[in-house]
CSV table of C-alpha atoms in Angstrom, one decimal:
chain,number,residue,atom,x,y,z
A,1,UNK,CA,28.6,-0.8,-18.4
A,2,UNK,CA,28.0,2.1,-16.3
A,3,UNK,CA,27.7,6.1,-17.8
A,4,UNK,CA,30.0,8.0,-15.9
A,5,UNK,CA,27.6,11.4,-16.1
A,6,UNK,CA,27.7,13.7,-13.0
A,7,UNK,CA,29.4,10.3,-10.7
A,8,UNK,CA,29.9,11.8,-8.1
A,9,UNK,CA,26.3,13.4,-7.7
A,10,UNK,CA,25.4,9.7,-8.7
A,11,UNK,CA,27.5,8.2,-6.2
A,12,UNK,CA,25.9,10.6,-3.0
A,13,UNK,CA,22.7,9.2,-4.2
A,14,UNK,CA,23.0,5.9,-4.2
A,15,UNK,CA,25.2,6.0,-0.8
A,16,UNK,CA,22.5,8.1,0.7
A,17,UNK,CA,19.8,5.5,-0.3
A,18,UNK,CA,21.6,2.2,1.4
A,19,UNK,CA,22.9,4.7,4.5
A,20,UNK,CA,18.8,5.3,5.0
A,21,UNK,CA,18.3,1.9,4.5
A,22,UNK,CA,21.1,0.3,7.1
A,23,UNK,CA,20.7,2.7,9.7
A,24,UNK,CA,16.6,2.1,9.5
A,25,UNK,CA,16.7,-1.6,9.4
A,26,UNK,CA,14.4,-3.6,10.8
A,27,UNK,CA,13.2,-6.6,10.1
A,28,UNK,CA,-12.3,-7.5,-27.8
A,29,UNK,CA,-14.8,-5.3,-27.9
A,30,UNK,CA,-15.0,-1.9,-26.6
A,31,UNK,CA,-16.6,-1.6,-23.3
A,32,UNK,CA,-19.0,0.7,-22.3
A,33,UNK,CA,-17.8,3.0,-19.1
A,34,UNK,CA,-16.0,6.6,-18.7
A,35,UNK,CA,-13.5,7.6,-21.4
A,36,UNK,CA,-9.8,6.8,-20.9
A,37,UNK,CA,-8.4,8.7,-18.2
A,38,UNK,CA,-6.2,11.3,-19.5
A,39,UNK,CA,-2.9,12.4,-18.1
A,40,UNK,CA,-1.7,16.1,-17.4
A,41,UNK,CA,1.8,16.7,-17.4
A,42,UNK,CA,3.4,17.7,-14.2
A,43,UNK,CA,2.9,15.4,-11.0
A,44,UNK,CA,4.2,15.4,-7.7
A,45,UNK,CA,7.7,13.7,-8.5
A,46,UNK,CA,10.7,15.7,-9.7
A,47,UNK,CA,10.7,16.0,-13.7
A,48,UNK,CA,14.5,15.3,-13.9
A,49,UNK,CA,15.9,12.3,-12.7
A,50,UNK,CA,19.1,11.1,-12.0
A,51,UNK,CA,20.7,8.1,-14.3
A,52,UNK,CA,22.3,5.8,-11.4
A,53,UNK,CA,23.8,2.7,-14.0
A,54,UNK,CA,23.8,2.0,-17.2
A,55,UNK,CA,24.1,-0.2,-20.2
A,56,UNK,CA,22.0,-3.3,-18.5
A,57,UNK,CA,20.2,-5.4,-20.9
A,58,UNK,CA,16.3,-6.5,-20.5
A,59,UNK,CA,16.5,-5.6,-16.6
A,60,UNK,CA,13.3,-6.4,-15.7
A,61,UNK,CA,13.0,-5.8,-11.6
A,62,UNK,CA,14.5,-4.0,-8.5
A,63,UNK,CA,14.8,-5.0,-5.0
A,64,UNK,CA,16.3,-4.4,-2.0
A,65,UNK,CA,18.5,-6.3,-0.2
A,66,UNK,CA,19.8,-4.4,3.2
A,67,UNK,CA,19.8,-1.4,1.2
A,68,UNK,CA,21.7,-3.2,-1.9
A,69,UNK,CA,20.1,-2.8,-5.0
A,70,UNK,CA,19.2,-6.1,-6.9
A,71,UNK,CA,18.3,-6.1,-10.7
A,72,UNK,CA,17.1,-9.0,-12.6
A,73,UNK,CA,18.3,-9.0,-16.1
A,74,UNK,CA,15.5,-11.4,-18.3
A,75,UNK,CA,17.3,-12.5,-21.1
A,76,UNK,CA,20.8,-13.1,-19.8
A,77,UNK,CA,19.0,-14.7,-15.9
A,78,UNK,CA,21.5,-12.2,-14.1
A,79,UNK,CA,21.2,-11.3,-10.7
A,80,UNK,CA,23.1,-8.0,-10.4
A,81,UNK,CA,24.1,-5.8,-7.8
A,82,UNK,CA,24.9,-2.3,-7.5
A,83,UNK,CA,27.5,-0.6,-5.5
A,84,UNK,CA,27.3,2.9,-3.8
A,85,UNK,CA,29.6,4.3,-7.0
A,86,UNK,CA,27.0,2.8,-8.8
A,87,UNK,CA,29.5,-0.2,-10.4
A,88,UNK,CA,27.6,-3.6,-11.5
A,89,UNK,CA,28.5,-6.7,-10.7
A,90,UNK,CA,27.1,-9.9,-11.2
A,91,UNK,CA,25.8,-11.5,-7.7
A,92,UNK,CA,24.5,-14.8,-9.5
A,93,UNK,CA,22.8,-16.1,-12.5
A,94,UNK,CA,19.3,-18.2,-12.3
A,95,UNK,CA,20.5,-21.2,-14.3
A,96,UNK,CA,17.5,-22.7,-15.2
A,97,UNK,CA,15.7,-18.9,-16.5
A,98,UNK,CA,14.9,-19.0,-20.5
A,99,UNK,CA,11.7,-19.1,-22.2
A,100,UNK,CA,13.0,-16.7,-25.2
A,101,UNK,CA,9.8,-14.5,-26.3
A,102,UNK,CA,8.3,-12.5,-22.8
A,103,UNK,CA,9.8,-15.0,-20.8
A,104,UNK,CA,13.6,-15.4,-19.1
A,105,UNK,CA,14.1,-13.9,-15.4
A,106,UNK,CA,11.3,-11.7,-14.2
A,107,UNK,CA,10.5,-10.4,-11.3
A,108,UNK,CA,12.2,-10.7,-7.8
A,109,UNK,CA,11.6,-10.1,-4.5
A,110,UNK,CA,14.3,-10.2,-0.6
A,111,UNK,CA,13.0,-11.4,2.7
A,112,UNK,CA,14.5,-12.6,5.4
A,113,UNK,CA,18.3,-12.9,3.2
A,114,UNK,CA,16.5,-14.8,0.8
A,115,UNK,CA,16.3,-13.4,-3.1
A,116,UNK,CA,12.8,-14.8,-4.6
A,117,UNK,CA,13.0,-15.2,-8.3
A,118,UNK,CA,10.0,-16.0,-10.7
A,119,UNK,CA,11.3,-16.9,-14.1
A,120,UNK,CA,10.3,-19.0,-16.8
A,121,UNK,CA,11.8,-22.5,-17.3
A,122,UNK,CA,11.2,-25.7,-18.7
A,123,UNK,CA,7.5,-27.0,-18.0
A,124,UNK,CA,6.3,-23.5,-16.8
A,125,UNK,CA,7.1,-20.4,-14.6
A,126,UNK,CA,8.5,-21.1,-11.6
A,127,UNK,CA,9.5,-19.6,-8.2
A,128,UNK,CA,12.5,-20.6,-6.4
A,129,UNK,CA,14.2,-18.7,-3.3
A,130,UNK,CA,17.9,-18.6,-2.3
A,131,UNK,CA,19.9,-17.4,0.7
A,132,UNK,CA,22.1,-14.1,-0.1
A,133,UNK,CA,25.5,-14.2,1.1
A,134,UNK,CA,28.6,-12.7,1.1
A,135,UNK,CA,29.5,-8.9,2.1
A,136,UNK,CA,28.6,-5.5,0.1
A,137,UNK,CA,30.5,-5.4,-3.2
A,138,UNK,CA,30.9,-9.7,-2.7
A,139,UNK,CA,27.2,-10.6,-2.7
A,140,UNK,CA,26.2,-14.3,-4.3
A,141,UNK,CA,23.8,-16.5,-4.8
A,142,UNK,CA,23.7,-20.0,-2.6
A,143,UNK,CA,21.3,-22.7,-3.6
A,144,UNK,CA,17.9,-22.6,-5.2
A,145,UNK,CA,14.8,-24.0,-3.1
A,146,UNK,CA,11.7,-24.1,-5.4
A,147,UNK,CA,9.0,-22.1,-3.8
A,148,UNK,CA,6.3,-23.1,-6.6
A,149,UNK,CA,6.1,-24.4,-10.1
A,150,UNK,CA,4.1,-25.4,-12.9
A,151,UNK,CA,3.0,-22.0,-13.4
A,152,UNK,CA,1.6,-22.1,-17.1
A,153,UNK,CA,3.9,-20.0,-19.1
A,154,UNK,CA,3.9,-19.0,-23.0
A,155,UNK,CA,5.7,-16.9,-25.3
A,156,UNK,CA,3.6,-13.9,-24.1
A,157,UNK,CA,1.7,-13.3,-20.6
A,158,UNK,CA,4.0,-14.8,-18.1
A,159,UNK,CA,2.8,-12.2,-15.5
A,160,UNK,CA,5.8,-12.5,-13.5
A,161,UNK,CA,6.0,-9.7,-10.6
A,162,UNK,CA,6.2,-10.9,-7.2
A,163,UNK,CA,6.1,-9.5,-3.8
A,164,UNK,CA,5.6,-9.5,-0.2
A,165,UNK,CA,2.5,-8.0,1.2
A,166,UNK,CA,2.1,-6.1,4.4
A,167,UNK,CA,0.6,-9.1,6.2
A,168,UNK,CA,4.3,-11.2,5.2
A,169,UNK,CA,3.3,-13.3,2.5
A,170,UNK,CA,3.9,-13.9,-0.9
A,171,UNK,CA,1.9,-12.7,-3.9
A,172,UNK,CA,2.7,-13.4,-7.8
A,173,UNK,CA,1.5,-12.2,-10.7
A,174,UNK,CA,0.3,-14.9,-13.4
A,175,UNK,CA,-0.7,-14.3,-16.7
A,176,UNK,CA,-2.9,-16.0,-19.3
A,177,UNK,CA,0.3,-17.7,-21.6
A,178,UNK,CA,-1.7,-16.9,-24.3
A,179,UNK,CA,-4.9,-19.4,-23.1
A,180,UNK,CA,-7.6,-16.8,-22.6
A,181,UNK,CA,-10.3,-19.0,-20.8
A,182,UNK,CA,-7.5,-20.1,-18.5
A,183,UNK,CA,-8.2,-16.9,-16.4
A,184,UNK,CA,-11.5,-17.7,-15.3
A,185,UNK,CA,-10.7,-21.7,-14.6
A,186,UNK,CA,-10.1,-21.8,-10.8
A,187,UNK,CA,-8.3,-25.1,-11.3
A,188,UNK,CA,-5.7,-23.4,-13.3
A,189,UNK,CA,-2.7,-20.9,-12.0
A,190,UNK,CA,-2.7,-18.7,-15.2
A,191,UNK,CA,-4.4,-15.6,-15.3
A,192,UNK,CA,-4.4,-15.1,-11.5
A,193,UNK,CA,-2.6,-13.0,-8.6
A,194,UNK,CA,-1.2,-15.4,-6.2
A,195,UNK,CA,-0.6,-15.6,-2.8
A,196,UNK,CA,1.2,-18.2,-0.5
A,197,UNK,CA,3.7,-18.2,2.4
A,198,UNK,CA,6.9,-17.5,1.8
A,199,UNK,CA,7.8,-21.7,1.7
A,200,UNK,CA,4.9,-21.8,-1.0
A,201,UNK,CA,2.2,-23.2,1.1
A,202,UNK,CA,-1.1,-22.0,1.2
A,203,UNK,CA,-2.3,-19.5,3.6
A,204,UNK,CA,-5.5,-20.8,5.6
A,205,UNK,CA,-7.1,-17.3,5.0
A,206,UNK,CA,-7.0,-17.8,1.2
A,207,UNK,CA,-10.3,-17.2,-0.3
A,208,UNK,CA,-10.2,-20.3,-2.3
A,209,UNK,CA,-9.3,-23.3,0.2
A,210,UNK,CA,-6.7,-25.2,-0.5
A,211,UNK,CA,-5.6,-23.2,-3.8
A,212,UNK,CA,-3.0,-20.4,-4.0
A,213,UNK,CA,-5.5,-18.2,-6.0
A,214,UNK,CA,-6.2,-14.9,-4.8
A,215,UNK,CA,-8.2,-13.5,-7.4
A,216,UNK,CA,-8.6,-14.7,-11.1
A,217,UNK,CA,-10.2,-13.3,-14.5
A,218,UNK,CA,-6.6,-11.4,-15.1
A,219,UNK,CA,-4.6,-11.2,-18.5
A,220,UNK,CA,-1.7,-10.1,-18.0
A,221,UNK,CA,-0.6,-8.4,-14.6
A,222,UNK,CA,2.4,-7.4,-14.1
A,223,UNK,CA,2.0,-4.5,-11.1
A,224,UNK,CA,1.4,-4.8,-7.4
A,225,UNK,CA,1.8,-2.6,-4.9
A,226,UNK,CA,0.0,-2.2,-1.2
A,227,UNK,CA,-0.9,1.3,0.6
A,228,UNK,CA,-0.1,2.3,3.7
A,229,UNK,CA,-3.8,1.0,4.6
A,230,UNK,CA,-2.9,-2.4,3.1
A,231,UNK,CA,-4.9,-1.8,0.1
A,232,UNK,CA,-3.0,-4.1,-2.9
A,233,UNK,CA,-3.2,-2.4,-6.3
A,234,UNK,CA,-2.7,-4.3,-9.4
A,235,UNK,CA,-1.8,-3.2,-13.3
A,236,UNK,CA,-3.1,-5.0,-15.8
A,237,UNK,CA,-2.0,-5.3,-19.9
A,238,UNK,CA,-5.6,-5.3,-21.7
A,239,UNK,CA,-5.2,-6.7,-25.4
A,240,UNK,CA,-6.9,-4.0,-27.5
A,241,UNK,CA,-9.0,-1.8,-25.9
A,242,UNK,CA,-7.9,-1.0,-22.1
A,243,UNK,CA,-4.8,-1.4,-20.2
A,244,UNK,CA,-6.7,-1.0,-16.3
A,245,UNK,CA,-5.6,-0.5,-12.8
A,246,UNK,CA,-7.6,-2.2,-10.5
A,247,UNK,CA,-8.2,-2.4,-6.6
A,248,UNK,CA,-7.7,-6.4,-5.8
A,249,UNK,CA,-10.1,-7.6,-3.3
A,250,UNK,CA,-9.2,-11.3,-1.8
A,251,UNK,CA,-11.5,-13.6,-4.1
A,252,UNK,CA,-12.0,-11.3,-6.7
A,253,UNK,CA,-13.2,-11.9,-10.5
A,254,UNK,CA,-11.5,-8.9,-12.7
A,255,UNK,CA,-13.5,-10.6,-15.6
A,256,UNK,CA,-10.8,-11.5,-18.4
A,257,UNK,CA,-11.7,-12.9,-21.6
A,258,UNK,CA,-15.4,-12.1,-20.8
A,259,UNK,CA,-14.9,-8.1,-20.3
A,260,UNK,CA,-12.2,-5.7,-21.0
A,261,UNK,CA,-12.1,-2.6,-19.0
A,262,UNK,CA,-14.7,-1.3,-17.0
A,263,UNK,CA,-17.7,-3.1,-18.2
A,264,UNK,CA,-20.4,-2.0,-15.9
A,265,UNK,CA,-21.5,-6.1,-15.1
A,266,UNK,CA,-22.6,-7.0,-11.6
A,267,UNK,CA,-20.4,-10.6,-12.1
A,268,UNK,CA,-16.9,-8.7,-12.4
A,269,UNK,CA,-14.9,-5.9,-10.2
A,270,UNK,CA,-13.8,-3.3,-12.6
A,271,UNK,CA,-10.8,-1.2,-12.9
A,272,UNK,CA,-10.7,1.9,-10.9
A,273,UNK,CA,-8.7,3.3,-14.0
A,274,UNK,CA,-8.0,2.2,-18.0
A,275,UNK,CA,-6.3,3.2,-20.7
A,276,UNK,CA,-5.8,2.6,-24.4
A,277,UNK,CA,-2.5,0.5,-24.8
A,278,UNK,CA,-0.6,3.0,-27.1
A,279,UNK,CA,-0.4,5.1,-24.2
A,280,UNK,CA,0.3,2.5,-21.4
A,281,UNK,CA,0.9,-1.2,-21.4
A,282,UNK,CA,1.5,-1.0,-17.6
A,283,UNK,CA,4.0,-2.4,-15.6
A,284,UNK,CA,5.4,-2.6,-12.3
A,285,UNK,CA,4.2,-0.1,-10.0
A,286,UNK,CA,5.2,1.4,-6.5
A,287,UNK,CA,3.3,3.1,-4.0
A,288,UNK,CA,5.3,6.1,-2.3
A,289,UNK,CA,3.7,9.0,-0.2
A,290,UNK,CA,0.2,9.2,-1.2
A,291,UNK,CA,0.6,8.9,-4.7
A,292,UNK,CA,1.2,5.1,-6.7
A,293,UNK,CA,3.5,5.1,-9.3
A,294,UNK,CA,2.8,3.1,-13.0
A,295,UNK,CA,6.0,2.6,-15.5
A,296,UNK,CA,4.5,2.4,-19.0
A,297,UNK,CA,6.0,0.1,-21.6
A,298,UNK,CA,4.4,0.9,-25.1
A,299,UNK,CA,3.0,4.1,-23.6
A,300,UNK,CA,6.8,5.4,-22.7
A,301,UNK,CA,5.7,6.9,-18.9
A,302,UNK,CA,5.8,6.8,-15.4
A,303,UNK,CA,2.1,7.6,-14.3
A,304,UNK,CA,0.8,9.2,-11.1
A,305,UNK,CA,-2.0,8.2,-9.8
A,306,UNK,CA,-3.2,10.0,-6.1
A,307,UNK,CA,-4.4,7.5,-3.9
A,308,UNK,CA,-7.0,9.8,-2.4
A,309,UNK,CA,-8.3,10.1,-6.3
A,310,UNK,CA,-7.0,6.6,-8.3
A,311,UNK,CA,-9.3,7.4,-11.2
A,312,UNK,CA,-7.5,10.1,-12.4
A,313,UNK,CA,-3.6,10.7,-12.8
A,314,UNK,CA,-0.9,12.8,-13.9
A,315,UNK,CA,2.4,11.9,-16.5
A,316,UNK,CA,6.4,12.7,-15.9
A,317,UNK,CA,9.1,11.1,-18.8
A,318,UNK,CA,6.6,11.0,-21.5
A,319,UNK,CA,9.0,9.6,-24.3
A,320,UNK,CA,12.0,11.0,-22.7
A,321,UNK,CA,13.2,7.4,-22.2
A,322,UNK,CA,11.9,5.2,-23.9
A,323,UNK,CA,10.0,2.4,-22.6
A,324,UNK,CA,9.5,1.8,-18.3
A,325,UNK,CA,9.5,-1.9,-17.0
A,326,UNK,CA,9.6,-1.0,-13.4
A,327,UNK,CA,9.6,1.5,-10.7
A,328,UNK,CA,10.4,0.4,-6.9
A,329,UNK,CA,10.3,2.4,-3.7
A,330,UNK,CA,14.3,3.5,-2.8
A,331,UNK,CA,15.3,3.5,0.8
A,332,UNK,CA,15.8,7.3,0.9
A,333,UNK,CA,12.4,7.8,-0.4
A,334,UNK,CA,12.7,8.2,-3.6
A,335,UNK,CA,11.8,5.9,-6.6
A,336,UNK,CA,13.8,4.2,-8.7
A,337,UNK,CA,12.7,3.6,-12.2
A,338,UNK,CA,13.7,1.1,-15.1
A,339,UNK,CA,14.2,1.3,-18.9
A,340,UNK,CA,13.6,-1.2,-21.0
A,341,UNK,CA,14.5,-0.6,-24.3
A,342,UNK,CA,17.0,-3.9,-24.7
A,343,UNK,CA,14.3,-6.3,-24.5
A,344,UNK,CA,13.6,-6.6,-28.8
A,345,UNK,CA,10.4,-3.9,-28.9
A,346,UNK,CA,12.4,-1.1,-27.8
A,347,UNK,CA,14.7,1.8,-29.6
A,348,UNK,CA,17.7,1.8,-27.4
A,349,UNK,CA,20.4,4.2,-27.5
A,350,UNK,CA,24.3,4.3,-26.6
A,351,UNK,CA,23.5,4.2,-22.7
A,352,UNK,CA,20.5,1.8,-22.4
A,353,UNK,CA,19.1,-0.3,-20.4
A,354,UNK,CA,19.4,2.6,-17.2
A,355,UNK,CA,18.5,2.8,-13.5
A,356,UNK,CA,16.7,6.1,-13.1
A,357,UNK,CA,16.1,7.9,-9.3
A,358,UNK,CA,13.2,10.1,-9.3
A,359,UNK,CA,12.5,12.3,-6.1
A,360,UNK,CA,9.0,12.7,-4.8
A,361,UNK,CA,7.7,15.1,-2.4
């Protein structure tokens, strides 16, 4: 399962990234607007990254658990782990992930020795937690506790990222399932961003009271990622016209099925960038130094965008590859990317799905 290029180079860089994390523990229509932002190659990132593993298949999300790398695999609802040499394992599998089509086992998140999984399952996404145990190189899986379900789910537009915010609490990603008008219903999860505490309650500052909903009018997110001034950034999949990346602000309406893009109407925030989806189809994202970082599924990228400038942006990997589900800060300050060209839509070749590192200045 792993490709044994350059392992010992690979096996420094992994060690290096849980040392700097143990020893700093702590707790349609077109819409009218500016053209597609166009992107330049050369950005501040490294253009060569390192492959850390290999032969995964449909990995869909990274985290970090003590400085233990945690990927979900969506089709096959593992939970793996990767040691310092850069050898899999399986920690645990989410029995009750499946779905077929864009569902399975998507994103996941660690607090606190809990793993946080959203995945779909039988009568909608869900989001369960469970305690991590075991040792380095012995991790596993106790329990589930269900954190929050009846998420509407569909073949397509599950959403599915999750993660915890800078103020501790928990924010999901929900997409249409395929019912459009379902993204501006406030009495419905789908087409949302979500946010709740970490036992799935709802916070009392929530915009909405007494509802999860964060903001609404979304399609398809499946990107989040906070600043260093607690600013929370969002991707978005658009269906034919613009893929976007927008600034969420607490209550907000991003204006899906009505508008696409930016739209230039009062009643909806629009995206501080878009793109056509041929060179996009965001995904997970990752803010690191002052730059936040897109992987790009259809569009075969990682994108750049400066934070001091987010409407414009630069490109690294362009179709070097293949398609990019994720990219997550590393603890030695890199990032680390993902491939996904396992999933069905993809071309793989001999070593796919891989864990990429990326170093950023």
């Amino acid at each position: 399962m792993l490709t044994r290029a350059k392992p010992r180079r690979r096996a420094a860089l992994i060690a290096a990234a849980l040392l700097t994390a143990l020893t700093g523990c702590t707790a349609a229509d077109e819409q009218p607007g500016p053209p597609a932002a166009t992107g330049v190659p050369g950005a501040a990132a490294s253009s060569t990254p390192e492959v850390l593993a290999a032969g995964l298949d449909a990995p869909w999300s990274i985290a970090f658990h003590e400085g233990i790398p945690l990927v979900s695999e969506r089709d096959s609802a593992r939970v793996l782990e990767i040691d310092a040499d850069g050898n899999v394992r399986e920690a645990g599998t989410i029995e009750d992930a499946g779905g077929g089509g864009e569902g399975g086992l998507l994103g996941i998140a660690v607090q606190d020795g809990y793993l946080y999984t959203y995945f779909t399952a039988d009568g909608g996404n869900r989001i369960e937690r469970r305690r991590i145990t075991g040792a380095p190189g012995s991790l596993a899986l106790e329990d589930p506790e269900t954190i929050l379900d009846g998420i509407p789910a569909g073949p397509v537009h599950n959403g599915g990222r999750i993660a915890f915010g800078p103020d501790g609490l928990l924010y999901a990603t929900a997409g249409d399932a395929g019912s459009r008008d379902s993204a501006q219903d406030r009495d419905s999860l789908a087409g949302k961003i979500l946010r709740m505490n970490p036992d799935g309650g709802v916070p009392e500052d929530n915009p909405f009271p007494g509802t999860l909903i964060y903001s609404y009018g979304h399609r398809n997110p499946q990107g989040i990622a906070w600043d260093s001034n607690g600013v929370l950034y969002a991707s978005e999949f658009g269906q034919n016209t613009w893929d976007e990346l927008n600034v969420i602000e607490a209550g907000g309406n991003y204006g899906w099925p009505e508008v696409e893009g930016i739209a230039g109407d009062n009643d909806f925030i629009d995206p501080v960038q878009q793109w056509t989806p041929g060179e996009a189809s965001p995904s997970g994202i990752a803010v690191a130094g002052t730059s936040l970082y897109i992987a790009n599924l259809r569009g075969e990228r990682l994108r750049e965008v400066p934070l001091d400038d987010p409407g414009t942006s630069t490109e690294q990997l362009a179709g070097a590859y293949g398609r990019l589900r994720d990219v997550v800060n590393a603890p030695d300050g890199s990032v680390w990317i993902l491939t996904n060209n396992t999933d069905g839509r993809g071309r793989p070749g001999q070593d796919d799905d891989r864990i990429l590192r990326l170093a950023t200045d």
